[in-house]
Amino acid sequence: MDQLTVPEDRIETRPPQRARRSVRRRPRRRPFRYTLPGLAGALVLLCVSLTPSLLPRTGLTQGLISGITAAFGYGVGVLAAGAWRAVVDRDARPARRRSWLVLGGVALVSFVAATAYGRYWQARIRELMDAPADSALSVVVVPAVAAVVFVLLVALARAVRRVCGSIALLLDRWIGARAARAVGWAVVLVGSALLLSGIVVDQLVAAADRAFSVRDGRTDEGVVAPTGAERSGGPGSLVDWGSLGREGRTFVGTGPSAGDIAAFTGAPATQPVRAYAGLDSAPTTELRARLAVDDLVRAGGLDRAVLLVVTTTGSGWVDPGAVDPVEYLAGGDSAAVAIQYSYLPSFVSYLVDSDRAREAGRELFDAVYERWNRLPLDGRPRLVVTGESLGSFGGETAFSGEYDLRNRTGGAVFAGPPEFNTLYREFVSDRDEGSPEIEPEYRDGRTVRFTDDPGEEIAPVTEPWDGSRVLYLLHPSDPVVWWTPELVYARPTWLEEHRGEDVVDAVRWIPFVTFWQVTADLPFAGNVPDGHGHVYRSQYVDAWVHVLQPPGWDAERVAQLRDLLARGG
């Protein structure tokens, strides 16, 4: 029987079915197994993390910096290796035993050399600042802490990657593999965007604010409620003692008395006025400012010779070094007013609380200026302003520029201004040609001047400094002044110029590394000897002498006052 044949034009042809690609489940990795390129990158950045920055570091701090930096280096090494394999079209393959031995030998030699280099420069920094020597134990603490931080951060990064893979694997049932991977990474990107946009950060800040509010209810040892009417919280005050907060109670409950001032000056003195409103004193910043000013007026603050407006830092702290000298220089014929705007510690507020500082500085000065401006010209106190760190940022926000400061104040002292201060940044960016960023000169110093040592003559010494004087105190070693997110990727001007007197020459800008070094310096900026880092206490005396120009105060008398306040007098 003949086979049945079908004409070729009747044969139905179909394209071959393409196999559906699915997201492959990655093989389970050992938690402590690392790649050779990744560890090579970690080693490089671990060693450069031991280079010096602005402040001396403890072993714990250095270990933290090194661990974070090494984890970043590991990621860079892994990405670089992946990019190279993509270029040469090669699959990943395990490293040979010889390669591991070479890396181990290089790592040992490099880490020992970097540690010796780092400890040498740490000793030099401590010498410049007259800080105590570092403990020999840090040689062990640094690698131990760095290893723990490195392992945790790499494990966290791998966990995030596994979450993305799990999401993609789940979605692969309904959508294609590529779409599943895209959605998985989109979840990570959206989560990061939420963090950056402030939704999560704001909640964390609010939670921290509530936690630190418990601390605000305490009163420091030795601080008692005032017995005189010249202080908020005292007899007849409009502000309740319990509502002032911890720092507010310290501010009004301490400071030199009329007797202290008279004993030092040898002349009759009056009791200085101090007015303050805490977060619990009124529900809004505007109402707190008005309440503090009302209490200032009640206490007779507008009848004094000098009226000082203070923008606080963080939890409402006022550096006594900024206020006490004014009271001595004025013979007690002075008044100071401040308000609280946060419960958070200073260095935390510095990073996340700038908006509240801005509002507090503007509201307080405007409330004071409104009352002060109503007084007759010959009956007004000399109106001066001060602020330290975030307080300088808040204090600046009440003014539009140099002429506004000159016309609406009788002088100002701002210490440790953060890089994001609007006016400070404007003055420094527009500084006179040839003047460095750490010692800028602005328009021949006619109103605004800068110094790291007010005990010396302030440049430009050949130019007149008439009218209201505005003085910025800034140390080359103060991380609050120099920290900025741009340190991650951009070399700052102050590291292109000569270093300051308390900064070692070995400080260099290294992408990412310098950012973490200066960031880690921030919490410890106040734990260094006076006159370095973010500690300006003893320098306020000379600063206020320059600004107020009190008659009869020669260099010897100023030095005596500086010594008295340094001893806590």
C-alpha positions as a printed Julia matrix, in Angstrom:
569×3 Matrix{Float64}:
  0.0     0.0    0.0
  1.42    3.27  -0.99
  2.19    5.78   1.77
 -0.16    8.74   1.96
  1.69   11.82   0.98
  0.71   15.36   1.88
  1.71   18.21  -0.34
  4.37   20.38   1.19
  2.23   23.54   0.88
 -0.39   21.83   3.08
  2.0    21.1    5.93
  1.37   23.45   8.88
  4.56   24.78  10.39
  4.75   26.44  13.8
  7.6    28.4   15.27
  9.43   26.52  17.99
  8.18   27.3   21.49
 10.67   29.47  23.48
 11.3    28.12  26.88
 10.1    30.48  29.59
 12.97   31.87  31.57
 12.48   31.98  35.27
 14.33   33.59  38.07
 16.92   31.11  39.21
 17.35   30.51  42.89
 20.92   31.3   43.81
 22.84   28.61  45.65
 23.0    29.17  49.37
 26.2    30.97  50.3
 28.22   30.46  53.41
 27.68   33.46  55.72
 31.39   34.07  56.32
 32.68   33.35  52.84
 34.06   36.34  50.98
 35.43   36.89  47.5
 39.04   37.69  46.78
 38.31   40.93  44.84
 35.98   42.09  47.6
 38.56   41.51  50.34
 41.2    43.23  48.25
 38.99   46.32  48.03
 38.25   46.08  51.77
 41.98   45.92  52.54
 42.76   49.04  50.53
 40.1    51.17  52.22
 40.79   49.64  55.63
 44.38   50.87  55.42
 43.48   54.37  54.21
 40.88   54.65  57.0
 43.78   54.71  59.47
 44.99   58.02  58.06
 44.43   60.99  60.42
 41.5    63.4   60.41
 40.74   66.46  62.56
 40.53   65.0   66.07
 42.31   62.27  68.04
 40.4    59.0   67.98
 39.84   56.29  70.53
 40.28   52.66  69.55
 36.49   52.19  69.49
 35.98   55.17  67.18
 38.77   54.12  64.86
 37.42   50.57  64.73
 33.98   51.86  63.79
 35.41   54.05  61.01
 37.6    51.24  59.71
 34.79   48.68  59.73
 32.4    50.91  57.78
 35.08   51.9   55.32
 36.23   48.3   54.79
 32.64   47.19  54.1
 32.34   49.92  51.49
 35.64   48.78  49.99
 34.36   45.21  49.84
 31.36   46.33  47.83
 33.58   48.32  45.47
 35.83   45.29  44.95
 32.89   42.99  44.19
 31.35   45.47  41.75
 34.69   46.06  40.01
 35.23   42.34  39.58
 31.71   41.9   38.2
 32.2    44.74  35.75
 35.5    43.24  34.55
 33.91   39.81  34.0
 31.16   41.44  31.97
 33.71   43.2   29.76
 35.74   40.06  29.05
 32.62   37.81  29.02
 33.92   35.45  31.69
 32.08   33.6   34.43
 33.1    33.89  38.06
 35.57   31.27  39.21
 37.07   30.43  42.6
 40.39   32.02  43.45
 43.43   29.81  43.62
 45.1    28.97  46.93
 48.18   30.88  45.86
 46.12   34.04  45.35
 44.71   33.76  48.85
 48.19   33.34  50.3
 49.44   36.4   48.44
 46.47   38.46  49.65
 47.02   37.29  53.21
 50.68   38.27  53.16
 49.97   41.67  51.62
 47.15   42.24  54.12
 49.36   41.51  57.11
 52.19   43.77  55.99
 49.84   46.55  54.86
 47.75   46.57  58.03
 50.78   46.6   60.33
 52.33   49.48  58.35
 49.04   51.43  58.25
 48.53   50.91  61.99
 52.03   52.2   62.79
 51.47   55.19  60.5
 48.08   55.92  62.03
 49.3    55.72  65.62
 52.19   58.06  64.85
 49.89   60.73  63.48
 47.36   60.2   66.29
 50.17   60.94  68.74
 51.04   64.09  66.79
 47.41   65.29  66.92
 47.32   64.74  70.68
 50.52   66.75  71.06
 49.06   69.67  69.1
 45.98   69.67  71.33
 47.7    68.81  74.62
 45.42   65.79  74.84
 46.33   62.7   76.9
 48.11   59.84  75.13
 46.11   57.02  73.62
 45.93   53.64  75.35
 48.12   50.87  73.93
 45.05   48.64  74.13
 43.64   50.38  71.05
 46.04   48.31  68.91
 43.82   45.33  69.74
 40.49   47.18  69.91
 40.72   48.67  66.41
 40.94   45.42  64.39
 38.45   43.65  66.68
 35.77   46.35  66.33
 36.5    46.8   62.63
 36.06   43.07  62.0
 32.7    42.95  63.8
 31.37   46.02  61.99
 32.62   44.72  58.63
 30.96   41.32  59.06
 27.66   42.87  60.15
 27.51   45.36  57.29
 28.38   42.8   54.62
 25.79   40.43  56.1
 23.23   43.24  55.99
 24.0    43.97  52.34
 23.64   40.28  51.48
 20.34   40.12  53.36
 19.0    43.01  51.3
 20.09   41.25  48.13
 18.38   38.04  49.25
 15.17   39.95  49.95
 15.27   41.35  46.42
 15.85   37.84  45.05
 13.0    36.4   47.1
 10.6    39.04  45.84
 11.69   38.36  42.28
 11.25   34.6   42.78
  7.75   35.11  44.15
  6.7    37.41  41.32
  8.13   35.05  38.7
  4.92   33.01  38.95
  2.92   35.83  37.39
  5.37   37.97  35.42
  8.53   37.45  33.45
 11.94   37.01  35.0
 13.23   40.41  33.96
 10.14   42.18  35.27
 10.38   40.23  38.53
 13.96   41.32  39.06
 13.05   44.91  38.22
 10.2    44.93  40.74
 12.44   43.38  43.39
 15.01   46.12  43.05
 12.23   48.72  42.83
 11.17   47.75  46.33
 14.69   48.49  47.57
 14.85   51.79  45.69
 11.45   52.91  46.95
 12.44   52.0   50.5
 15.61   54.04  50.17
 13.63   56.93  48.72
 11.3    56.84  51.72
 14.27   57.02  54.03
 15.81   59.9   52.11
 12.53   61.78  51.83
 12.28   61.9   55.58
  9.21   59.76  56.2
 11.1    57.2   58.27
 13.75   59.65  59.48
 11.1    62.01  60.81
  9.54   59.18  62.8
 12.91   58.17  64.21
 13.66   61.78  65.18
 10.26   62.07  66.85
 10.89   58.85  68.78
 14.34   60.08  69.87
 12.81   63.4   70.9
 10.33   61.59  73.14
 13.08   59.44  74.63
 15.31   62.41  75.47
 12.35   64.33  76.92
 12.67   62.05  79.96
 16.21   63.32  80.51
 14.93   66.89  80.17
 12.85   66.49  83.31
 15.93   66.11  85.51
 17.81   68.87  87.29
 21.59   68.9   87.51
 23.17   68.55  90.92
 23.73   71.9   92.62
 21.13   73.73  90.52
 18.31   75.24  92.59
 15.4    77.54  91.81
 16.33   81.26  91.81
 15.4    83.31  94.86
 15.61   86.65  93.04
 13.15   88.22  90.62
 15.89   88.68  87.99
 15.62   85.08  86.81
 12.91   83.05  85.06
 11.49   80.47  87.43
 12.08   82.78  90.38
  9.63   84.88  92.45
  7.08   86.66  90.24
  8.31   84.93  87.07
  5.86   84.28  84.24
  7.65   80.99  83.53
  7.25   78.01  85.84
 10.52   76.53  87.15
  9.44   73.0   86.23
  8.74   73.94  82.59
 12.24   75.27  81.89
 13.79   71.9   81.12
 17.12   70.61  82.36
 19.28   73.08  80.43
 16.96   76.0   81.1
 17.08   75.37  84.87
 20.88   75.21  84.66
 20.98   78.49  82.72
 18.85   80.5   85.15
 20.04   78.67  88.27
 23.76   79.3   87.75
 26.06   82.07  86.59
 27.88   84.86  88.44
 25.98   86.78  91.08
 26.28   90.49  91.77
 28.62   89.62  94.62
 30.85   87.49  92.39
 31.12   90.26  89.83
 31.79   92.95  92.44
 34.46   90.8   94.09
 36.29   90.5   90.77
 35.88   94.03  89.44
 36.25   95.83  92.77
 33.22   98.01  91.94
 29.51   97.82  92.78
 27.59   95.4   90.57
 23.99   94.47  89.88
 22.41   91.05  89.58
 22.34   89.99  85.89
 18.96   89.16  84.35
 18.44   85.78  82.7
 15.15   84.9   80.99
 14.31   81.52  79.48
 11.37   79.48  78.18
 11.49   75.7   77.81
  9.6    73.39  75.48
  7.02   72.79  78.22
  6.59   76.52  78.87
  4.45   77.14  75.76
  3.14   74.97  72.9
  4.78   76.74  69.93
  8.11   78.4   69.18
  6.45   81.78  68.67
  4.64   81.61  72.0
  7.8    80.47  73.81
  9.71   83.4   72.34
  7.04   85.88  73.39
  6.81   84.34  76.86
 10.58   84.57  77.35
 10.58   88.2   76.22
  7.62   89.03  78.48
  9.53   87.55  81.39
 12.63   89.46  80.33
 10.65   92.72  80.45
  9.14   91.77  83.82
 12.62   91.21  85.26
 13.82   94.61  84.0
 15.96   93.26  81.2
 15.23   96.17  78.87
 16.55   98.59  81.49
 20.05   97.08  81.43
 23.07   98.39  79.53
 23.6    95.22  77.49
 20.91   92.85  76.19
 22.15   89.48  74.9
 19.97   87.28  72.66
 21.14   83.65  72.78
 20.12   80.92  70.33
 20.67   77.62  72.1
 22.06   74.34  70.79
 20.09   71.13  70.62
 18.48   70.39  73.96
 18.47   74.05  74.98
 22.03   74.2   76.25
 23.69   77.59  76.63
 27.47   77.6   76.9
 28.19   79.53  80.11
 31.38   80.73  78.43
 29.24   82.73  75.99
 27.16   84.52  78.67
 29.3    84.82  81.83
 31.95   87.11  80.24
 29.27   89.59  79.11
 27.95   89.8   82.66
 31.42   90.47  84.07
 32.33   92.96  81.35
 29.05   94.85  81.93
 29.42   94.83  85.72
 26.21   92.83  86.0
 24.25   95.52  84.14
 23.16   93.01  81.52
 20.32   90.7   80.53
 20.3    87.45  78.53
 17.31   85.67  76.96
 17.02   82.23  75.32
 14.48   79.54  74.48
 14.55   75.76  74.03
 13.51   74.19  70.71
 14.48   70.51  71.04
 15.1    67.66  73.46
 17.84   66.12  71.31
 21.56   66.26  72.15
 23.62   68.83  70.31
 25.34   66.61  67.73
 22.03   64.88  66.84
 20.25   68.23  66.53
 23.09   69.41  64.33
 22.28   66.67  61.81
 18.46   66.64  61.9
 17.1    69.69  63.74
 18.18   72.66  61.63
 14.61   73.73  60.8
 13.67   74.11  64.46
 16.88   76.03  65.15
 16.09   78.39  62.28
 12.6    79.03  63.57
 13.76   79.52  67.16
 16.5    82.0   66.22
 14.22   84.1   64.06
 11.23   84.1   66.42
 13.3    84.98  69.49
 15.24   87.83  67.92
 12.14   89.28  66.26
 10.24   89.19  69.57
 13.14   90.93  71.36
 13.66   93.46  68.57
  9.98   94.38  68.52
 10.1    95.38  72.21
 13.57   96.93  71.98
 12.63   99.05  68.96
  9.79  100.71  70.88
 12.19  102.19  73.42
 13.51  105.74  73.02
 16.87  105.91  71.27
 18.69  107.08  74.38
 17.03  104.45  76.59
 17.82  101.28  74.7
 20.29   98.63  75.9
 23.05   97.59  73.55
 21.55   94.66  71.64
 24.02   91.85  70.94
 23.61   88.29  69.65
 25.41   85.0   70.2
 25.08   81.37  69.19
 27.31   78.32  69.1
 27.16   75.5   66.58
 23.51   75.05  65.57
 22.8    78.1   67.72
 24.91   80.2   65.36
 22.81   78.91  62.47
 19.6    79.88  64.25
 21.03   83.23  65.33
 21.98   84.09  61.75
 18.54   83.39  60.32
 17.1    86.59  61.8
 19.31   88.64  59.47
 19.53   89.05  55.71
 23.22   89.91  55.48
 26.14   92.01  56.66
 24.29   95.35  56.67
 21.31   93.9   58.52
 23.62   92.57  61.24
 25.35   95.93  61.39
 22.15   97.99  61.52
 20.02   95.9   63.88
 22.6    94.76  66.43
 25.37   96.26  68.5
 27.58   93.25  67.8
 27.59   89.46  67.61
 29.78   86.48  68.47
 29.13   83.23  66.6
 31.21   80.16  67.49
 31.73   76.94  65.56
 29.37   77.79  62.67
 28.25   74.73  60.67
 29.05   74.69  56.98
 25.36   75.09  56.11
 25.03   78.46  57.89
 23.6    80.79  55.26
 25.44   84.0   56.15
 28.65   82.3   57.2
 28.78   80.41  53.91
 28.06   83.63  52.02
 30.85   85.51  53.8
 33.38   82.71  53.3
 32.48   82.08  49.66
 32.76   85.79  48.89
 35.93   86.29  50.96
 38.68   88.65  49.87
 41.04   87.24  47.29
 44.08   85.59  48.81
 42.54   84.83  52.2
 42.21   81.09  53.03
 38.98   79.42  54.05
 40.22   78.66  57.57
 41.15   82.36  58.06
 38.87   84.3   55.71
 38.7    88.06  55.39
 35.44   89.6   54.22
 35.38   93.06  52.65
 38.45   94.21  54.55
 36.87   93.21  57.85
 34.71   96.33  58.04
 31.97   94.5   59.99
 32.53   90.72  59.91
 35.78   89.06  60.98
 36.99   85.53  61.68
 39.55   84.09  64.08
 40.62   80.87  65.75
 42.33   82.79  68.57
 40.64   86.01  69.71
 43.47   86.52  72.19
 45.55   87.75  69.26
 44.96   90.66  66.92
 42.25   89.87  64.39
 43.04   90.28  60.7
 43.05   92.51  58.8
 44.86   94.49  61.49
 45.58   97.44  59.19
 41.91   98.08  58.38
 39.38   99.89  60.62
 36.69   97.88  62.42
 34.07  100.51  63.1
 30.43  100.33  64.15
 28.87   97.0   65.11
 31.39   94.18  65.2
 30.5    90.64  64.18
 33.06   87.99  65.11
 33.13   84.33  64.1
 35.19   81.87  66.14
 36.22   78.77  64.21
 38.94   76.2   64.84
 40.69   74.41  61.98
 40.14   71.19  63.98
 36.38   71.68  64.5
 34.46   69.01  62.53
 31.2    70.91  63.04
 32.59   73.72  60.89
 33.88   71.5   58.09
 31.44   68.59  57.9
 29.29   68.4   54.78
 27.77   65.48  52.79
 29.82   66.61  49.78
 32.92   65.23  51.51
 31.86   61.85  50.1
 32.8    62.83  46.54
 34.31   66.34  46.46
 37.61   67.7   47.77
 36.91   70.66  50.09
 38.77   73.93  49.7
 40.15   73.81  53.25
 42.06   70.63  52.36
 43.57   72.28  49.3
 45.08   75.07  51.43
 47.58   74.98  54.25
 46.38   73.2   57.39
 45.56   75.03  60.59
 47.82   75.09  63.63
 46.03   72.21  65.37
 45.62   70.02  62.26
 48.45   67.72  61.15
 49.84   68.07  57.64
 49.07   64.43  56.87
 45.3    65.07  56.66
 44.24   64.44  53.07
 40.94   64.13  51.25
 40.07   60.54  50.29
 36.7    59.87  48.62
 34.18   58.41  51.06
 36.86   57.82  53.72
 37.24   61.47  54.74
 33.46   61.81  55.0
 33.23   58.97  57.52
 36.26   60.21  59.44
 34.84   63.71  59.9
 31.36   62.29  60.59
 32.81   60.12  63.36
 34.58   63.2   64.77
 31.25   65.02  65.32
 30.06   63.29  68.52
 33.49   63.79  70.13
 34.1    67.36  68.99
 33.51   68.63  72.53
 35.75   66.04  74.22
 39.05   67.77  73.48
 40.99   70.44  75.38
 39.65   73.99  75.37
 40.63   75.97  72.3
 40.43   72.98  69.95
 37.71   71.03  68.2
 34.29   72.4   69.14
 35.32   73.82  72.53
 35.37   77.64  72.62
 34.63   78.34  76.28
 37.8    80.2   77.3
 37.91   82.17  74.03
 34.61   83.95  74.57
 36.22   86.39  77.0
 38.58   87.83  74.4
 35.89   87.62  71.73
 33.46   89.75  73.74
 36.22   92.22  74.61
 36.78   92.72  70.88
 33.06   93.14  70.18
 31.9    95.16  73.22
 35.14   97.16  73.7
 34.44   97.8   77.4
 36.4   100.76  78.83
 39.11  100.06  81.38
 39.72   96.43  80.46
 43.41   96.02  79.67
 45.16   92.78  78.66
 46.08   91.88  82.25
 42.54   92.24  83.5
 41.16   90.26  80.58
 43.64   87.46  81.31
 42.52   87.41  84.96
 38.89   87.05  83.9
 39.8    84.29  81.48
 41.6    82.41  84.26
 38.7    82.94  86.66
 36.13   81.5   84.23
 38.45   78.65  83.26
 38.46   77.64  86.94
 34.65   77.72  86.95
 34.4    81.04  88.76
